[in-house]
């Protein structure tokens, strides 16, 4: 690569970096906040499954249920029985299945 081409390339890279607004870059970063609504324990599905936000079943909690899809250290996460909502990691329902 000639020195002139290298300088042209560096100039182009600098112009590109300036042309991309910082907000556009920030907007592409993953969000740490989960806006997924929590399960309402009073809904028909939740009451049918006896869902509670705070387990009273000892070690049986959503966080130890095989259906829980939240991260290991999460306070809430998805469960396929409540699509579009999160359950609390400390919650429980009658469909609880312990992780193997
Ligand atoms: S099946 Fe029930 S206990 Fe298991 S994660 Fe879903 S809500 Fe929690």
Tab-separated table of N, CA and C and ligand atoms in Angstrom:
chain	number	residue	atom	x	y	z
A	1	UNK	N	0.859	-1.177	0.000
A	1	UNK	CA	0.000	0.000	0.000
A	1	UNK	C	0.899	1.230	0.000
A	2	UNK	N	0.601	2.094	-0.903
A	2	UNK	CA	1.424	3.301	-0.969
A	2	UNK	C	1.057	4.221	0.180
A	3	UNK	N	1.967	5.128	0.453
A	3	UNK	CA	1.744	6.071	1.549
A	3	UNK	C	0.515	6.939	1.275
A	4	UNK	N	0.319	7.311	-0.004
A	4	UNK	CA	-0.826	8.144	-0.363
A	4	UNK	C	-2.132	7.385	-0.129
A	5	UNK	N	-2.189	6.117	-0.561
A	5	UNK	CA	-3.407	5.333	-0.359
A	5	UNK	C	-3.677	5.128	1.132
A	6	UNK	N	-2.602	4.893	1.901
A	6	UNK	CA	-2.765	4.715	3.345
A	6	UNK	C	-3.360	5.974	3.966
A	7	UNK	N	-2.852	7.140	3.531
A	7	UNK	CA	-3.391	8.391	4.078
A	7	UNK	C	-4.850	8.592	3.659
A	8	UNK	N	-5.168	8.239	2.424
A	8	UNK	CA	-6.552	8.374	1.965
A	8	UNK	C	-7.470	7.454	2.785
A	9	UNK	N	-6.990	6.227	3.028
A	9	UNK	CA	-7.776	5.277	3.806
A	9	UNK	C	-7.986	5.784	5.230
A	10	UNK	N	-6.914	6.296	5.830
A	10	UNK	CA	-7.033	6.810	7.202
A	10	UNK	C	-7.988	8.004	7.242
A	11	UNK	N	-7.917	8.853	6.215
A	11	UNK	CA	-8.810	10.008	6.159
A	11	UNK	C	-10.255	9.571	6.014
A	12	UNK	N	-10.485	8.548	5.200
A	12	UNK	CA	-11.833	8.029	5.007
A	12	UNK	C	-12.375	7.422	6.298
A	13	UNK	N	-11.524	6.682	7.017
A	13	UNK	CA	-11.952	6.076	8.283
A	13	UNK	C	-12.302	7.160	9.300
A	14	UNK	N	-11.522	8.219	9.332
A	14	UNK	CA	-11.798	9.314	10.262
A	14	UNK	C	-13.093	10.015	9.924
A	15	UNK	N	-13.330	10.231	8.631
A	15	UNK	CA	-14.567	10.894	8.209
A	15	UNK	C	-15.775	10.026	8.521
A	16	UNK	N	-15.638	8.720	8.372
A	16	UNK	CA	-16.735	7.811	8.669
A	16	UNK	C	-17.053	7.823	10.152
A	17	UNK	N	-16.009	7.827	10.962
A	17	UNK	CA	-16.228	7.839	12.406
A	17	UNK	C	-16.953	9.097	12.843
A	18	UNK	N	-16.629	10.222	12.220
A	18	UNK	CA	-17.282	11.478	12.577
A	18	UNK	C	-18.718	11.481	12.074
A	19	UNK	N	-18.965	10.843	10.924
A	19	UNK	CA	-20.293	10.882	10.317
A	19	UNK	C	-21.304	10.035	11.076
A	20	UNK	N	-20.861	9.054	11.849
A	20	UNK	CA	-21.786	8.194	12.588
A	20	UNK	C	-22.067	8.843	13.937
A	21	UNK	N	-23.272	9.299	14.181
A	21	UNK	CA	-23.592	9.940	15.455
A	21	UNK	C	-23.443	8.949	16.616
A	22	UNK	N	-22.978	9.458	17.700
A	22	UNK	CA	-22.799	8.622	18.884
A	22	UNK	C	-24.120	7.995	19.305
A	23	UNK	N	-25.207	8.729	19.167
A	23	UNK	CA	-26.503	8.186	19.578
A	23	UNK	C	-26.885	6.962	18.748
A	24	UNK	N	-26.472	6.944	17.474
A	24	UNK	CA	-26.785	5.789	16.635
A	24	UNK	C	-26.048	4.558	17.131
A	25	UNK	N	-24.824	4.745	17.593
A	25	UNK	CA	-24.050	3.624	18.113
A	25	UNK	C	-24.645	3.151	19.429
A	26	UNK	N	-24.988	4.087	20.282
A	26	UNK	CA	-25.554	3.725	21.586
A	26	UNK	C	-26.891	3.007	21.397
A	27	UNK	N	-27.655	3.427	20.407
A	27	UNK	CA	-28.943	2.810	20.160
A	27	UNK	C	-28.848	1.356	19.737
A	28	UNK	N	-27.692	0.941	19.252
A	28	UNK	CA	-27.532	-0.447	18.815
A	28	UNK	C	-27.033	-1.342	19.934
A	29	UNK	N	-26.646	-0.769	21.058
A	29	UNK	CA	-26.138	-1.575	22.155
A	29	UNK	C	-27.296	-2.299	22.838
A	30	UNK	N	-27.054	-3.504	23.347
A	30	UNK	CA	-28.141	-4.218	24.017
A	30	UNK	C	-28.575	-3.507	25.290
A	31	UNK	N	-29.850	-3.520	25.522
A	31	UNK	CA	-30.386	-2.886	26.711
A	31	UNK	C	-30.232	-3.807	27.913
A	32	UNK	N	-29.863	-3.229	29.035
A	32	UNK	CA	-29.760	-4.036	30.246
A	32	UNK	C	-31.074	-4.063	30.998
A	33	UNK	N	-31.950	-3.134	30.679
A	33	UNK	CA	-33.244	-3.103	31.340
A	33	UNK	C	-34.217	-3.979	30.572
A	34	UNK	N	-34.922	-4.815	31.285
A	34	UNK	CA	-35.900	-5.693	30.663
A	34	UNK	C	-37.268	-5.069	30.870
A	35	UNK	N	-37.881	-4.662	29.771
A	35	UNK	CA	-39.182	-4.000	29.844
A	35	UNK	C	-40.339	-4.993	29.790
A	36	UNK	N	-40.039	-6.278	29.799
A	36	UNK	CA	-41.091	-7.285	29.740
A	36	UNK	C	-41.950	-7.192	30.993
A	37	UNK	N	-43.268	-7.127	30.844
A	37	UNK	CA	-44.124	-7.017	32.033
A	37	UNK	C	-44.106	-8.307	32.848
A	38	UNK	N	-44.304	-8.138	34.123
A	38	UNK	CA	-44.354	-9.290	35.030
A	38	UNK	C	-45.726	-9.953	34.930
A	39	UNK	N	-45.758	-11.213	35.227
A	39	UNK	CA	-47.026	-11.934	35.274
A	39	UNK	C	-47.890	-11.340	36.381
A	40	UNK	N	-49.138	-11.099	36.062
A	40	UNK	CA	-50.100	-10.657	37.060
A	40	UNK	C	-50.697	-11.916	37.709
A	41	UNK	N	-50.413	-12.160	38.988
A	41	UNK	CA	-50.899	-13.386	39.633
A	41	UNK	C	-52.414	-13.521	39.647
A	42	UNK	N	-53.119	-12.428	39.342
A	42	UNK	CA	-54.582	-12.499	39.391
A	42	UNK	C	-55.206	-12.878	38.049
A	43	UNK	N	-54.406	-13.055	37.020
A	43	UNK	CA	-54.963	-13.428	35.714
A	43	UNK	C	-55.457	-14.873	35.765
A	44	UNK	N	-56.402	-15.214	34.895
A	44	UNK	CA	-56.944	-16.582	34.892
A	44	UNK	C	-55.858	-17.652	34.728
A	45	UNK	N	-54.900	-17.422	33.827
A	45	UNK	CA	-53.839	-18.419	33.626
A	45	UNK	C	-52.981	-18.575	34.874
A	46	UNK	N	-52.652	-17.445	35.490
A	46	UNK	CA	-51.809	-17.504	36.686
A	46	UNK	C	-52.542	-18.182	37.842
A	47	UNK	N	-53.799	-17.861	38.009
A	47	UNK	CA	-54.542	-18.496	39.095
A	47	UNK	C	-54.750	-19.981	38.818
A	48	UNK	N	-54.951	-20.337	37.529
A	48	UNK	CA	-55.116	-21.756	37.178
A	48	UNK	C	-53.857	-22.547	37.526
A	49	UNK	N	-52.705	-21.893	37.370
A	49	UNK	CA	-51.430	-22.558	37.675
A	49	UNK	C	-50.968	-22.269	39.107
A	50	UNK	N	-51.814	-21.562	39.857
A	50	UNK	CA	-51.514	-21.221	41.256
A	50	UNK	C	-50.204	-20.438	41.381
A	51	UNK	N	-49.913	-19.639	40.354
A	51	UNK	CA	-48.654	-18.884	40.354
A	51	UNK	C	-48.606	-17.898	41.512
A	52	UNK	N	-47.482	-17.884	42.193
A	52	UNK	CA	-47.235	-16.901	43.250
A	52	UNK	C	-45.861	-16.288	43.015
A	53	UNK	N	-45.732	-15.019	43.377
A	53	UNK	CA	-44.488	-14.304	43.118
A	53	UNK	C	-43.386	-14.678	44.101
A	54	UNK	N	-43.749	-15.206	45.250
A	54	UNK	CA	-42.772	-15.597	46.266
A	54	UNK	C	-43.122	-17.013	46.705
A	55	UNK	N	-42.283	-17.938	46.328
A	55	UNK	CA	-42.548	-19.341	46.621
A	55	UNK	C	-42.648	-19.594	48.123
A	56	UNK	N	-43.600	-20.448	48.485
A	56	UNK	CA	-43.696	-20.925	49.864
A	56	UNK	C	-43.457	-22.439	49.877
A	57	UNK	N	-42.708	-22.893	48.862
A	57	UNK	CA	-42.453	-24.338	48.688
A	57	UNK	C	-40.986	-24.695	48.914
A	58	UNK	N	-40.315	-23.971	49.770
A	58	UNK	CA	-38.916	-24.274	50.069
A	58	UNK	C	-38.008	-24.015	48.875
A	59	UNK	N	-37.302	-25.042	48.466
A	59	UNK	CA	-36.348	-24.901	47.360
A	59	UNK	C	-37.030	-24.828	46.000
A	60	UNK	N	-38.310	-25.114	45.948
A	60	UNK	CA	-39.026	-25.042	44.672
A	60	UNK	C	-39.304	-23.581	44.328
A	61	UNK	N	-38.558	-23.089	43.364
A	61	UNK	CA	-38.699	-21.704	42.903
A	61	UNK	C	-38.530	-21.692	41.401
A	62	UNK	N	-39.045	-20.660	40.771
A	62	UNK	CA	-38.882	-20.551	39.321
A	62	UNK	C	-37.410	-20.666	38.925
A	63	UNK	N	-36.530	-20.084	39.715
A	63	UNK	CA	-35.110	-20.102	39.352
A	63	UNK	C	-34.529	-21.508	39.328
A	64	UNK	N	-35.173	-22.466	39.969
A	64	UNK	CA	-34.680	-23.843	39.943
A	64	UNK	C	-35.584	-24.743	39.107
A	65	UNK	N	-36.502	-24.128	38.368
A	65	UNK	CA	-37.437	-24.869	37.513
A	65	UNK	C	-36.820	-25.016	36.119
A	66	UNK	N	-37.027	-26.151	35.541
A	66	UNK	CA	-36.449	-26.400	34.216
A	66	UNK	C	-37.058	-25.501	33.145
A	67	UNK	N	-38.231	-24.949	33.388
A	67	UNK	CA	-38.874	-24.080	32.396
A	67	UNK	C	-38.419	-22.627	32.497
A	68	UNK	N	-37.741	-22.277	33.569
A	68	UNK	CA	-37.304	-20.889	33.757
A	68	UNK	C	-36.214	-20.554	32.752
A	69	UNK	N	-36.378	-19.434	32.054
A	69	UNK	CA	-35.435	-19.055	31.005
A	69	UNK	C	-34.627	-17.815	31.356
A	70	UNK	N	-34.708	-17.358	32.587
A	70	UNK	CA	-33.912	-16.215	33.004
A	70	UNK	C	-32.471	-16.630	33.268
A	71	UNK	N	-31.593	-15.654	33.328
A	71	UNK	CA	-30.196	-15.920	33.634
A	71	UNK	C	-30.074	-16.460	35.055
A	72	UNK	N	-28.976	-17.122	35.327
A	72	UNK	CA	-28.784	-17.769	36.622
A	72	UNK	C	-28.927	-16.796	37.794
A	73	UNK	N	-28.457	-15.578	37.641
A	73	UNK	CA	-28.502	-14.614	38.744
A	73	UNK	C	-29.610	-13.575	38.571
A	74	UNK	N	-30.563	-13.858	37.711
A	74	UNK	CA	-31.620	-12.883	37.436
A	74	UNK	C	-32.676	-12.882	38.541
A	75	UNK	N	-33.382	-11.760	38.643
A	75	UNK	CA	-34.484	-11.658	39.596
A	75	UNK	C	-35.805	-12.024	38.952
A	76	UNK	N	-35.814	-12.027	37.621
A	76	UNK	CA	-37.015	-12.377	36.863
A	76	UNK	C	-36.602	-12.851	35.485
A	77	UNK	N	-37.481	-13.601	34.857
A	77	UNK	CA	-37.168	-14.076	33.521
A	77	UNK	C	-38.371	-14.721	32.874
A	78	UNK	N	-38.237	-15.049	31.607
A	78	UNK	CA	-39.351	-15.654	30.868
A	78	UNK	C	-39.643	-17.079	31.310
A	79	UNK	N	-40.879	-17.452	31.113
A	79	UNK	CA	-41.328	-18.831	31.302
A	79	UNK	C	-42.293	-19.104	30.151
A	80	UNK	N	-42.139	-20.206	29.453
A	80	UNK	CA	-43.007	-20.472	28.303
A	80	UNK	C	-44.481	-20.619	28.660
A	81	UNK	N	-44.800	-20.820	29.903
A	81	UNK	CA	-46.209	-20.911	30.294
A	81	UNK	C	-46.879	-19.542	30.358
A	82	UNK	N	-46.053	-18.486	30.386
A	82	UNK	CA	-46.580	-17.121	30.430
A	82	UNK	C	-45.911	-16.291	29.338
A	83	UNK	N	-46.219	-16.593	28.089
A	83	UNK	CA	-45.557	-15.878	26.989
A	83	UNK	C	-45.823	-14.379	27.055
A	84	UNK	N	-44.760	-13.611	26.819
A	84	UNK	CA	-44.885	-12.155	26.832
A	84	UNK	C	-44.743	-11.546	28.205
A	85	UNK	N	-44.513	-12.376	29.207
A	85	UNK	CA	-44.365	-11.888	30.578
A	85	UNK	C	-43.148	-12.537	31.216
A	86	UNK	N	-42.682	-11.921	32.271
A	86	UNK	CA	-41.628	-12.522	33.099
A	86	UNK	C	-42.237	-13.039	34.392
A	87	UNK	N	-41.633	-14.063	34.926
A	87	UNK	CA	-41.988	-14.547	36.260
A	87	UNK	C	-40.839	-14.172	37.198
A	88	UNK	N	-41.119	-14.095	38.472
A	88	UNK	CA	-40.047	-13.785	39.407
A	88	UNK	C	-39.215	-15.046	39.646
A	89	UNK	N	-37.915	-14.869	39.810
A	89	UNK	CA	-37.031	-16.012	40.078
A	89	UNK	C	-37.442	-16.694	41.370
A	90	UNK	N	-38.019	-15.935	42.280
A	90	UNK	CA	-38.448	-16.472	43.575
A	90	UNK	C	-39.857	-17.042	43.523
A	91	UNK	N	-40.493	-16.979	42.346
A	91	UNK	CA	-41.872	-17.425	42.214
A	91	UNK	C	-42.030	-18.933	42.146
A	92	UNK	N	-43.254	-19.331	41.946
A	92	UNK	CA	-43.571	-20.766	41.861
A	92	UNK	C	-44.931	-20.918	41.205
A	93	UNK	N	-45.128	-22.051	40.538
A	93	UNK	CA	-46.465	-22.416	40.072
A	93	UNK	C	-46.576	-23.931	40.107
A	94	UNK	N	-47.792	-24.415	39.903
A	94	UNK	CA	-48.048	-25.853	40.041
A	94	UNK	C	-47.414	-26.679	38.923
A	95	UNK	N	-46.889	-26.039	37.896
A	95	UNK	CA	-46.226	-26.755	36.813
A	95	UNK	C	-44.724	-26.893	37.064
A	96	UNK	N	-44.310	-26.553	38.270
A	96	UNK	CA	-42.879	-26.589	38.606
A	96	UNK	C	-42.272	-27.950	38.281
A	97	UNK	N	-41.135	-27.917	37.603
A	97	UNK	CA	-40.373	-29.131	37.288
A	97	UNK	C	-38.926	-28.856	37.691
A	98	UNK	N	-38.394	-29.604	38.654
A	98	UNK	CA	-37.019	-29.323	39.079
A	98	UNK	C	-36.024	-29.583	37.960
A	99	UNK	N	-34.993	-28.752	37.950
A	99	UNK	CA	-33.909	-28.958	36.971
A	99	UNK	C	-33.182	-30.241	37.292
A	100	UNK	N	-32.780	-30.918	36.256
A	100	UNK	CA	-32.045	-32.187	36.440
A	100	UNK	C	-30.643	-31.915	36.984
B	1	LIG	S1	-43.319	-23.404	35.137
B	1	LIG	FE1	-44.036	-22.371	36.982
B	1	LIG	S2	-42.392	-22.727	38.496
B	1	LIG	FE2	-41.530	-23.145	36.459
B	1	LIG	S3	-40.617	-21.190	35.790
B	1	LIG	FE3	-42.696	-21.255	34.979
B	1	LIG	S4	-43.918	-20.183	36.534
B	1	LIG	FE4	-41.991	-20.751	37.511
